[in-house]
Short mmCIF file of C-alpha atoms in Angstrom, two decimals:
data_model
loop_
_atom_site.label_atom_id
_atom_site.label_comp_id
_atom_site.label_asym_id
_atom_site.label_seq_id
_atom_site.Cartn_x
_atom_site.Cartn_y
_atom_site.Cartn_z
CA UNK A 20 12.09 -10.15 1.79
CA UNK A 21 10.80 -6.69 0.88
CA UNK A 22 7.08 -6.00 0.78
CA UNK A 23 5.54 -5.49 -2.61
CA UNK A 24 2.20 -4.24 -3.85
CA UNK A 25 0.45 -5.30 -6.99
CA UNK A 26 -0.49 -2.34 -9.21
CA UNK A 27 -2.14 -3.15 -12.54
CA UNK A 28 -0.61 -6.60 -12.41
CA UNK A 29 2.95 -5.38 -11.72
CA UNK A 30 4.83 -5.92 -8.47
CA UNK A 31 5.87 -2.54 -7.05
CA UNK A 32 8.25 -2.33 -4.06
CA UNK A 33 6.81 -0.77 -0.91
CA UNK A 34 9.42 2.02 -0.86
CA UNK A 35 8.21 3.20 -4.28
CA UNK A 36 4.62 3.31 -3.03
CA UNK A 37 5.79 5.22 0.06
CA UNK A 38 7.60 7.87 -2.01
CA UNK A 39 4.64 8.15 -4.37
CA UNK A 40 2.32 9.00 -1.45
CA UNK A 41 4.95 11.34 0.01
CA UNK A 42 5.02 13.30 -3.26
CA UNK A 43 1.20 13.35 -3.40
CA UNK A 44 0.99 14.74 0.14
CA UNK A 45 3.63 17.40 -0.56
CA UNK A 46 1.82 18.49 -3.73
CA UNK A 47 -1.46 18.69 -1.80
CA UNK A 48 0.18 20.93 0.85
CA UNK A 49 1.66 23.17 -1.85
CA UNK A 50 -1.72 23.40 -3.60
CA UNK A 51 -3.46 24.28 -0.32
CA UNK A 52 -0.83 26.96 0.39
CA UNK A 53 -1.35 28.38 -3.11
CA UNK A 54 -5.11 28.53 -2.62
CA UNK A 55 -4.74 30.29 0.75
CA UNK A 56 -2.26 32.74 -0.78
CA UNK A 57 -4.59 33.41 -3.73
CA UNK A 58 -7.52 33.97 -1.35
CA UNK A 59 -5.61 36.66 0.54
CA UNK A 60 -3.92 34.79 3.35
CA UNK A 61 -5.02 33.71 6.78
CA UNK A 62 -4.59 34.62 10.42
CA UNK A 63 -4.84 32.40 13.48
CA UNK A 64 -4.97 33.77 17.04
CA UNK A 65 -5.15 30.96 19.58
CA UNK A 66 -5.29 31.67 23.32
CA UNK A 67 -5.19 28.71 25.72
CA UNK A 68 -4.53 29.95 29.24
CA UNK A 69 -1.04 31.48 29.27
CA UNK A 70 -0.26 29.94 25.88
CA UNK A 71 -0.72 32.35 22.95
CA UNK A 72 -0.19 31.37 19.34
CA UNK A 73 -0.33 34.03 16.63
CA UNK A 74 0.19 32.81 13.09
CA UNK A 75 -0.43 34.86 9.98
CA UNK A 76 0.62 34.31 6.40
CA UNK A 77 -0.16 35.47 2.91
#
Protein backbone atom coordinates (compact mmCIF):
# COMPACT_ATOMS: atom_id res chain seq x y z
CA UNK A 1 0.00 0.00 0.00
CA UNK A 2 1.34 3.44 -0.92
CA UNK A 3 2.08 5.98 1.78
CA UNK A 4 -0.23 8.93 2.00
CA UNK A 5 -0.16 12.23 3.84
CA UNK A 6 -3.13 14.14 5.11
CA UNK A 7 -3.18 17.75 3.86
CA UNK A 8 -6.17 19.87 4.86
CA UNK A 9 -8.17 16.72 5.41
CA UNK A 10 -7.35 15.19 2.00
CA UNK A 11 -5.21 12.10 1.47
CA UNK A 12 -2.28 12.99 -0.80
CA UNK A 13 0.01 10.26 -2.20
CA UNK A 14 3.64 10.42 -1.08
CA UNK A 15 4.93 10.78 -4.67
CA UNK A 16 2.92 13.99 -5.05
CA UNK A 17 4.44 15.39 -1.86
CA UNK A 18 7.90 14.39 -3.10
CA UNK A 19 7.47 16.19 -6.43
CA UNK A 20 6.03 19.24 -4.67
CA UNK A 21 9.18 19.54 -2.52
CA UNK A 22 11.37 18.85 -5.56
CA UNK A 23 9.77 21.80 -7.38
CA UNK A 24 10.14 24.00 -4.28
CA UNK A 25 13.85 23.18 -4.01
CA UNK A 26 14.44 23.83 -7.72
CA UNK A 27 12.66 27.18 -7.51
CA UNK A 28 14.75 28.11 -4.46
CA UNK A 29 17.98 27.28 -6.36
CA UNK A 30 16.83 29.34 -9.35
CA UNK A 31 15.93 32.27 -7.08
CA UNK A 32 19.32 32.08 -5.35
CA UNK A 33 21.09 32.01 -8.73
CA UNK A 34 19.06 35.05 -9.84
CA UNK A 35 20.00 36.96 -6.69
CA UNK A 36 23.70 36.15 -7.13
CA UNK A 37 23.52 37.18 -10.79
CA UNK A 38 21.75 40.43 -9.89
CA UNK A 39 24.36 41.17 -7.21
CA UNK A 40 27.19 40.89 -9.73
CA UNK A 41 28.25 37.27 -9.53
CA UNK A 42 30.60 35.38 -7.28
CA UNK A 43 34.04 33.84 -7.26
CA UNK A 44 35.35 30.92 -5.21
CA UNK A 45 39.05 30.03 -5.00
CA UNK A 46 39.59 26.98 -2.82
CA UNK A 47 43.08 25.56 -2.21
CA UNK A 48 43.39 22.33 -0.21
CA UNK A 49 46.89 20.93 -0.59
CA UNK A 50 47.35 20.00 -4.25
CA UNK A 51 43.62 20.33 -4.88
CA UNK A 52 42.62 23.68 -6.42
CA UNK A 53 39.03 24.64 -7.18
CA UNK A 54 38.31 27.86 -9.06
CA UNK A 55 34.66 28.62 -9.67
CA UNK A 56 33.32 31.93 -10.92
CA UNK A 57 29.94 32.86 -12.33
CA UNK A 58 27.82 35.87 -13.08
